[in-house]
Amino acid sequence: MATPSTRMTARERREELVEAAIAEFAQGGLGGTSTEAIARRAGISHAYLFRLLGTKRELFLAAIDRAFGRVIEVFAGVEGSPPAFADLGAAYQGMIADGHELAFQFQAYAACGDPDIRERVERRYMEIFDWVRRATGETVDETRLFMATGLLISVGSLIGSDLLSPDGSWSARVRGAAG
Amino acid sequence: MATPSTRMTARERREELVEAAIAEFAQGGLGGTSTEAIARRAGISHAYLFRLLGTKRELFLAAIDRAFGRVIEVFAGVEGSPPAFADLGAAYQGMIADGHELAFQFQAYAACGDPDIRERVERRYMEIFDWVRRATGETVDETRLFMATGLLISVGSLIGSDLLSPDGSWSARVRGAAG
DNA sequence: GCCCGTTGTAAGCAAGCACTCACTCACACC
DNA sequence: GGTGTGAGTGAGTGCTTGCTTACAACGGGC
């Protein structure tokens, strides 16, 4: 890596860095992931990582913004006006099917002992909650049920248990409840 | 700590060690917690920790067994035969109100990238699920709804958001659904 | 008294950690 | 050809980590 394969703007490089950070943090969490591993995955030197993002924690915060923000992006791509809970759920399930998004999300929850991180996660989670409620036009209670179901499916996916997320459970449960 | 304040059996000491481990792991997770901090909290030397539990990961696994097992213990203390969802929920909320149980639980989910840990968490989570279903005599679907609500309240508590866990939401929602 | 298994510790090792510093290289513009 | 600037790096620094080894203190049984 004496000469970089491609030279890009700092902005582009930061995007790639955050993406690499999500993937690495997903496995080890804030405490268990080395900045060296992240830099290696991003294809840059260890030193340059710190120039781009400042500190390990700031990198983690940027990863939170990106990962939670992407949930809304995916939801926004769902057809129908208003979109149905079942379709949002299916889109979410597609998003977490592979990749590191889901594992990272739980690393973010787990890191909420840190006040800055907690505050950021709260803001981003509530953003999703509010977006869903506004987009679907449902009540707070029904939105809550949707989010709760999402968490159960997430944990089920994390621990690899089929029982918790059989195909169709989402649509059956939520469509039944939402009318 | 030149001479230990009280000398106890290895079994007793192990109990205290696991308790201390839950508290410390709750803050930093598997990767971000030092065994030295755990030993200090338990009031024993760093070296003795390894003699008692072997390795950091084994200590984490023991903490999972204890923390998830305690949920069932708390549930088993709830009156009524069969116990109502609302009462189980209230007991759970009381249990996570303070202490490190909740944060540790999410550290366990987050550490599921490790196959051994994933397997242990799955087993313990399913144990709770099955216990609840059998004790209440409810359907799988209703039990799922109960567990999902538990997760939403847990995340709400972690990120400090009132919106997600207003008082009475559990009883209102679940009692309504369960009849 | 003294033995011996168990509880417990002090001291250290090799590896890994986040972060820094001084530096090189490519390019744009005059 | 000189000069300024942003992209990118190699080689550390001082500290922490998980884990080991060798040794000490206690206490019950004879």
Coordinates of C-alpha atoms (C1' of nucleotides) in Angstrom, one line a residue:
Chain A
M1 CA 0.0 0.0 0.0
A2 CA 3.0 2.3 -0.7
T3 CA 1.0 4.2 -3.3
P4 CA -2.8 4.2 -2.9
S5 CA -4.6 2.2 -5.7
T6 CA -6.9 5.2 -6.3
R7 CA -6.7 8.6 -5.0
M8 CA -9.9 10.2 -4.0
T9 CA -11.3 13.2 -2.2
A10 CA -11.4 13.1 1.6
R11 CA -15.2 13.2 1.4
E12 CA -15.4 10.0 -0.7
R13 CA -12.8 8.3 1.5
R14 CA -14.8 9.1 4.6
E15 CA -17.8 7.5 3.1
E16 CA -15.8 4.3 2.5
L17 CA -14.3 4.5 5.9
V18 CA -17.7 4.7 7.7
E19 CA -18.9 1.8 5.6
A20 CA -15.9 -0.3 6.7
A21 CA -16.4 0.8 10.3
I22 CA -19.9 -0.5 10.3
A23 CA -18.7 -3.9 9.1
E24 CA -15.9 -4.1 11.6
F25 CA -17.8 -2.6 14.6
A26 CA -20.6 -5.0 13.8
Q27 CA -18.4 -7.9 14.8
G28 CA -16.5 -6.6 17.8
G29 CA -18.4 -3.5 19.0
L30 CA -16.9 -0.3 20.1
G31 CA -14.5 -1.8 22.6
G32 CA -13.6 -5.0 20.8
T33 CA -12.7 -3.6 17.4
S34 CA -9.3 -2.2 16.5
T35 CA -9.0 1.0 14.4
E36 CA -6.2 -0.8 12.6
A37 CA -8.7 -3.5 11.4
I38 CA -11.1 -0.8 10.2
A39 CA -8.3 1.0 8.3
R40 CA -7.2 -2.2 6.7
R41 CA -10.7 -3.0 5.5
A42 CA -11.1 0.6 4.1
G43 CA -7.8 0.2 2.3
I44 CA -6.1 3.2 3.9
S45 CA -3.3 3.5 6.4
H46 CA -4.0 3.5 10.1
A47 CA -2.7 7.0 10.5
Y48 CA -5.0 8.4 7.8
L49 CA -8.1 7.0 9.6
F50 CA -7.5 9.4 12.5
R51 CA -6.9 12.3 10.1
L52 CA -10.3 11.6 8.5
L53 CA -12.5 11.0 11.5
G54 CA -10.5 12.2 14.5
T55 CA -11.2 9.5 17.0
K56 CA -12.5 6.0 17.4
R57 CA -15.7 7.2 19.1
E58 CA -16.4 9.8 16.5
L59 CA -16.1 7.1 13.9
F60 CA -18.6 5.0 15.8
L61 CA -21.0 8.0 16.0
A62 CA -20.7 8.5 12.3
A63 CA -21.4 4.8 11.8
I64 CA -24.6 5.2 13.9
D65 CA -25.8 8.0 11.7
R66 CA -25.2 6.1 8.6
A67 CA -26.7 2.8 9.7
F68 CA -29.9 4.1 11.3
G69 CA -30.3 6.6 8.5
R70 CA -30.2 3.8 5.9
V71 CA -33.3 2.2 7.5
I72 CA -35.3 5.3 6.6
E73 CA -33.8 5.3 3.1
V74 CA -34.9 1.7 2.6
F75 CA -38.4 2.5 4.0
A76 CA -38.6 5.5 1.7
G77 CA -38.1 3.3 -1.2
V78 CA -41.2 1.2 -0.4
E79 CA -44.1 1.7 -2.8
G80 CA -47.7 2.7 -1.8
S81 CA -49.1 5.8 -0.4
P82 CA -49.4 5.3 2.4
P83 CA -47.1 2.3 2.5
A84 CA -48.4 -0.7 4.4
F85 CA -46.7 -2.0 7.6
A86 CA -46.3 -5.4 6.0
D87 CA -44.4 -3.9 3.0
L88 CA -42.1 -1.8 5.3
G89 CA -41.5 -5.0 7.3
A90 CA -40.6 -7.0 4.3
A91 CA -38.2 -4.2 3.2
Y92 CA -36.6 -4.2 6.6
Q93 CA -36.2 -8.0 6.6
G94 CA -34.6 -7.8 3.1
M95 CA -32.2 -5.2 4.4
I96 CA -31.0 -7.2 7.4
A97 CA -30.9 -10.5 5.6
D98 CA -27.2 -10.3 5.0
G99 CA -24.6 -7.7 5.7
H100 CA -23.6 -6.1 9.0
E101 CA -26.4 -3.6 9.5
L102 CA -28.3 -5.7 12.1
A103 CA -25.3 -6.7 14.2
F104 CA -24.1 -3.1 14.2
Q105 CA -27.5 -1.9 15.3
F106 CA -27.2 -4.0 18.4
Q107 CA -23.7 -2.9 19.0
A108 CA -25.0 0.6 19.1
Y109 CA -27.7 -0.3 21.6
A110 CA -25.1 -2.1 23.7
A111 CA -22.8 1.0 23.7
C112 CA -25.5 3.2 25.2
G113 CA -23.7 3.3 28.5
D114 CA -21.8 6.1 26.9
P115 CA -24.0 9.3 27.1
D116 CA -23.0 10.7 23.7
I117 CA -23.7 7.4 22.0
R118 CA -27.0 7.0 23.9
E119 CA -28.2 10.4 22.9
R120 CA -27.3 9.7 19.2
V121 CA -29.0 6.3 19.2
E122 CA -32.1 7.8 20.8
R123 CA -32.4 10.5 18.2
R124 CA -31.9 8.2 15.3
Y125 CA -34.3 5.6 16.6
M126 CA -37.0 8.2 17.3
E127 CA -36.4 9.5 13.8
I128 CA -37.3 6.1 12.4
F129 CA -40.3 5.8 14.7
D130 CA -41.7 9.2 13.7
W131 CA -41.0 8.6 10.0
V132 CA -43.0 5.4 10.1
R133 CA -45.9 6.9 12.0
R134 CA -46.1 9.9 9.7
A135 CA -45.7 7.9 6.4
T136 CA -48.2 5.2 7.3
G137 CA -50.6 7.6 9.1
E138 CA -51.1 5.0 11.8
T139 CA -51.6 5.6 15.5
V140 CA -48.7 5.7 18.0
D141 CA -49.9 2.4 19.4
E142 CA -49.9 0.6 16.1
T143 CA -46.5 2.1 15.2
R144 CA -45.3 0.8 18.5
L145 CA -46.5 -2.6 17.7
F146 CA -44.7 -2.5 14.3
M147 CA -41.4 -1.4 16.0
A148 CA -41.7 -4.1 18.6
T149 CA -42.2 -6.7 16.0
G150 CA -39.2 -5.4 14.2
L151 CA -37.1 -5.9 17.3
L152 CA -38.3 -9.4 17.9
I153 CA -37.5 -10.3 14.3
S154 CA -34.1 -8.7 14.7
V155 CA -33.2 -10.6 17.8
G156 CA -34.5 -13.8 16.2
S157 CA -32.3 -13.1 13.2
L158 CA -29.3 -12.4 15.5
I159 CA -29.6 -15.5 17.6
G160 CA -30.5 -17.6 14.5
S161 CA -33.8 -18.8 15.8
D162 CA -36.4 -19.7 13.2
L163 CA -39.2 -19.9 15.7
L164 CA -39.1 -16.2 16.2
S165 CA -39.4 -15.1 12.6
P166 CA -41.3 -17.6 10.5
D167 CA -42.1 -16.2 7.0
G168 CA -45.2 -14.2 7.0
S169 CA -45.4 -13.7 10.8
W170 CA -44.9 -10.0 10.2
S171 CA -47.6 -9.5 7.7
A172 CA -50.0 -11.8 9.5
R173 CA -49.6 -10.2 12.9
V174 CA -49.3 -6.6 11.9
R175 CA -51.9 -6.6 9.2
G176 CA -54.3 -8.3 11.6
A177 CA -53.7 -5.7 14.2
A178 CA -53.7 -2.7 11.8
G179 CA -56.9 -3.8 10.1
Chain B
M1 CA -6.0 -6.6 49.6
A2 CA -2.9 -8.4 51.0
T3 CA -5.1 -10.7 53.1
P4 CA -8.6 -11.3 51.9
S5 CA -11.2 -9.8 54.2
T6 CA -13.1 -13.1 54.2
R7 CA -12.1 -16.5 53.0
M8 CA -14.8 -18.4 51.2
T9 CA -15.2 -21.5 49.1
A10 CA -14.4 -21.3 45.4
R11 CA -18.1 -21.9 44.7
E12 CA -19.2 -18.9 46.7
R13 CA -16.4 -16.8 45.2
R14 CA -17.4 -17.8 41.7
E15 CA -21.0 -16.6 42.4
E16 CA -19.7 -13.2 43.3
L17 CA -17.3 -13.2 40.4
V18 CA -20.1 -13.8 37.9
E19 CA -22.2 -11.1 39.5
A20 CA -19.3 -8.6 39.2
A21 CA -18.8 -9.7 35.6
I22 CA -22.4 -8.9 34.7
A23 CA -22.0 -5.4 36.1
E24 CA -18.7 -4.7 34.3
F25 CA -19.6 -6.4 31.0
A26 CA -22.8 -4.4 31.0
Q27 CA -20.8 -1.3 30.6
G28 CA -18.1 -2.3 28.1
G29 CA -19.2 -5.5 26.5
L30 CA -17.0 -8.5 25.9
G31 CA -14.3 -6.6 24.0
G32 CA -14.4 -3.4 26.0
T33 CA -14.2 -4.7 29.5
S34 CA -10.9 -5.7 31.2
T35 CA -10.7 -8.8 33.4
E36 CA -8.7 -6.6 35.8
A37 CA -11.8 -4.4 36.3
I38 CA -14.0 -7.4 37.0
A39 CA -11.5 -8.8 39.5
R40 CA -11.3 -5.5 41.3
R41 CA -15.1 -5.3 41.6
A42 CA -15.2 -8.8 42.8
G43 CA -12.6 -8.0 45.4
I44 CA -10.1 -10.7 44.3
S45 CA -6.8 -10.6 42.6
H46 CA -6.5 -10.6 38.8
A47 CA -4.8 -13.9 38.8
Y48 CA -7.4 -15.7 40.9
L49 CA -10.1 -14.7 38.4
F50 CA -8.5 -17.0 35.8
R51 CA -8.2 -19.8 38.2
L52 CA -11.9 -19.6 39.0
L53 CA -13.3 -19.3 35.6
G54 CA -10.6 -20.2 33.2
T55 CA -10.9 -17.5 30.5
K56 CA -12.6 -14.2 29.8
R57 CA -15.1 -15.8 27.3
E58 CA -16.0 -18.5 29.8
L59 CA -16.7 -15.8 32.3
F60 CA -18.9 -14.1 29.8
L61 CA -20.8 -17.3 29.1
A62 CA -21.4 -17.9 32.8
A63 CA -22.7 -14.3 33.0
I64 CA -25.2 -15.1 30.2
D65 CA -26.4 -18.2 32.0
R66 CA -26.9 -16.2 35.2
A67 CA -28.5 -13.1 33.7
F68 CA -31.0 -14.9 31.5
G69 CA -31.7 -17.5 34.1
R70 CA -32.6 -14.7 36.5
V71 CA -35.4 -13.6 34.2
I72 CA -37.1 -16.9 34.7
E73 CA -36.5 -16.8 38.4
V74 CA -38.3 -13.4 38.6
F75 CA -41.1 -14.7 36.4
A76 CA -41.5 -17.7 38.6
G77 CA -42.0 -15.4 41.6
V78 CA -45.1 -13.8 40.0
E79 CA -48.4 -14.8 41.6
G80 CA -51.4 -16.2 39.8
S81 CA -52.0 -19.6 38.1
P82 CA -51.6 -19.1 35.3
P83 CA -49.8 -15.7 35.7
A84 CA -51.1 -12.9 33.6
F85 CA -48.9 -11.3 30.9
A86 CA -49.4 -7.9 32.5
D87 CA -48.0 -9.2 35.8
L88 CA -45.0 -10.9 34.2
G89 CA -44.4 -7.6 32.3
A90 CA -44.6 -5.6 35.5
A91 CA -42.1 -8.0 37.2
Y92 CA -39.7 -7.7 34.2
Q93 CA -39.9 -3.9 34.3
G94 CA -39.2 -3.9 38.0
M95 CA -36.2 -6.1 37.4
I96 CA -34.6 -3.9 34.7
A97 CA -35.5 -0.6 36.5
D98 CA -32.0 -0.4 38.0
G99 CA -29.0 -2.6 37.9
H100 CA -27.0 -3.9 35.0
E101 CA -29.2 -6.8 33.8
L102 CA -30.7 -4.9 30.9
A103 CA -27.4 -3.5 29.6
F104 CA -25.7 -6.8 29.9
Q105 CA -28.5 -8.5 28.0
F106 CA -27.9 -6.3 25.0
Q107 CA -24.2 -6.9 25.3
A108 CA -25.0 -10.6 25.0
Y109 CA -27.0 -10.0 21.8
A110 CA -24.3 -7.8 20.4
A111 CA -21.7 -10.5 21.0
C112 CA -23.6 -13.1 19.0
G113 CA -21.0 -12.8 16.3
D114 CA -19.1 -15.4 18.3
P115 CA -20.7 -18.8 17.6
D116 CA -20.5 -20.2 21.1
I117 CA -22.0 -17.1 22.6
R118 CA -24.7 -17.0 19.9
E119 CA -25.7 -20.6 20.7
R120 CA -25.8 -19.9 24.4
V121 CA -27.9 -16.8 24.0
E122 CA -30.3 -18.6 21.7
R123 CA -30.7 -21.5 24.2
R124 CA -31.4 -19.1 27.1
Y125 CA -33.7 -16.9 25.2
M126 CA -35.8 -19.8 24.0
E127 CA -35.9 -21.1 27.5
I128 CA -37.6 -17.9 28.6
F129 CA -39.9 -18.0 25.6
D130 CA -41.0 -21.5 26.3
W131 CA -41.3 -21.0 30.0
V132 CA -43.7 -18.0 29.4
R133 CA -45.8 -19.9 27.0
R134 CA -46.1 -23.0 29.2
A135 CA -46.7 -21.0 32.4
T136 CA -49.4 -18.7 30.9
G137 CA -50.9 -21.4 28.7
E138 CA -51.1 -18.8 25.8
T139 CA -50.6 -19.5 22.1
V140 CA -47.2 -19.1 20.4
D141 CA -48.5 -16.0 18.7
E142 CA -49.5 -14.3 21.9
T143 CA -46.3 -15.2 23.6
R144 CA -44.4 -13.7 20.7
L145 CA -46.3 -10.5 21.1
F146 CA -45.4 -10.4 24.8
M147 CA -41.7 -11.0 24.0
A148 CA -41.8 -8.3 21.3
T149 CA -43.3 -5.8 23.7
G150 CA -40.6 -6.7 26.2
L151 CA -37.9 -5.9 23.6
L152 CA -39.4 -2.6 22.8
I153 CA -39.6 -1.6 26.4
S154 CA -36.0 -2.8 26.9
V155 CA -34.7 -0.7 24.0
G156 CA -36.8 2.3 25.2
S157 CA -35.3 1.9 28.6
L158 CA -31.8 1.6 27.2
I159 CA -32.0 4.7 25.1
G160 CA -33.9 6.6 27.7
S161 CA -37.0 7.3 25.7
D162 CA -40.3 7.7 27.6
L163 CA -42.3 7.5 24.4
L164 CA -41.6 3.9 24.0
S165 CA -42.6 2.7 27.5
P166 CA -45.3 4.9 29.0
D167 CA -46.7 3.4 32.2
G168 CA -49.4 1.0 31.5
S169 CA -48.6 0.5 27.9
W170 CA -47.7 -3.1 28.6
S171 CA -50.9 -4.0 30.5
A172 CA -53.1 -2.0 28.1
R173 CA -51.6 -3.6 24.9
V174 CA -51.1 -7.1 26.1
R175 CA -54.3 -7.5 28.2
G176 CA -56.2 -6.2 25.3
A177 CA -54.6 -8.7 23.0
A178 CA -54.8 -11.6 25.4
G179 CA -58.4 -11.0 26.3
Chain C
dG1 C1' 3.4 -30.5 65.7
dC2 C1' 2.9 -30.9 61.0
dC3 C1' 1.1 -32.1 56.7
dC4 C1' -1.5 -31.0 52.6
dG5 C1' -5.2 -29.5 49.8
dT6 C1' -7.4 -25.3 48.9
dT7 C1' -7.7 -20.3 48.8
dG8 C1' -5.4 -16.6 47.4
dT9 C1' -1.5 -13.3 45.6
dA10 C1' 2.7 -10.6 43.4
dA11 C1' 5.1 -10.0 39.5
dG12 C1' 5.7 -10.3 34.9
dC13 C1' 5.3 -11.4 29.7
dA14 C1' 4.3 -10.9 24.9
dA15 C1' 1.0 -9.0 22.2
dG16 C1' -2.1 -5.5 21.1
dC17 C1' -4.0 -0.9 21.6
dA18 C1' -5.3 4.2 20.3
dC19 C1' -3.2 7.8 18.8
dT20 C1' 1.0 11.0 17.0
dC21 C1' 4.7 12.9 14.3
dA22 C1' 7.4 13.8 10.8
dC23 C1' 7.4 13.0 6.4
dT24 C1' 6.5 12.0 1.0
dC25 C1' 4.0 12.3 -3.1
dA26 C1' 0.9 14.1 -6.8
dC27 C1' -1.1 17.8 -8.8
dA28 C1' -2.7 22.7 -9.9
dC29 C1' -1.5 27.3 -10.8
dC30 C1' 1.5 31.1 -11.7
Chain D
dG1 C1' 10.6 25.7 -12.2
dG2 C1' 9.0 27.0 -8.0
dT3 C1' 5.4 26.9 -4.5
dG4 C1' 1.3 25.8 -2.0
dT5 C1' -2.0 22.3 -0.7
dG6 C1' -4.5 18.2 0.1
dA7 C1' -4.0 13.0 0.1
dG8 C1' -1.6 9.5 2.2
dT9 C1' 2.1 6.9 4.9
dG10 C1' 6.0 4.4 8.1
dA11 C1' 7.5 4.2 12.2
dG12 C1' 7.0 4.8 16.4
dT13 C1' 5.1 6.0 21.8
dG14 C1' 3.5 4.8 26.0
dC15 C1' 0.0 2.2 27.9
dT16 C1' -3.2 -1.7 28.5
dT17 C1' -4.5 -6.4 27.8
dG18 C1' -5.4 -11.5 28.7
dC19 C1' -3.1 -14.9 30.8
dT20 C1' 0.9 -17.6 33.3
dT21 C1' 4.1 -19.0 36.7
dA22 C1' 5.9 -19.3 41.2
dC23 C1' 5.0 -18.6 45.6
dA24 C1' 2.3 -17.5 50.3
dA25 C1' -1.3 -18.1 53.9
dC26 C1' -4.9 -20.6 55.9
dG27 C1' -7.3 -24.4 58.2
dG28 C1' -8.9 -29.2 59.0
dG29 C1' -7.2 -34.0 60.2
dC30 C1' -3.9 -36.9 62.5

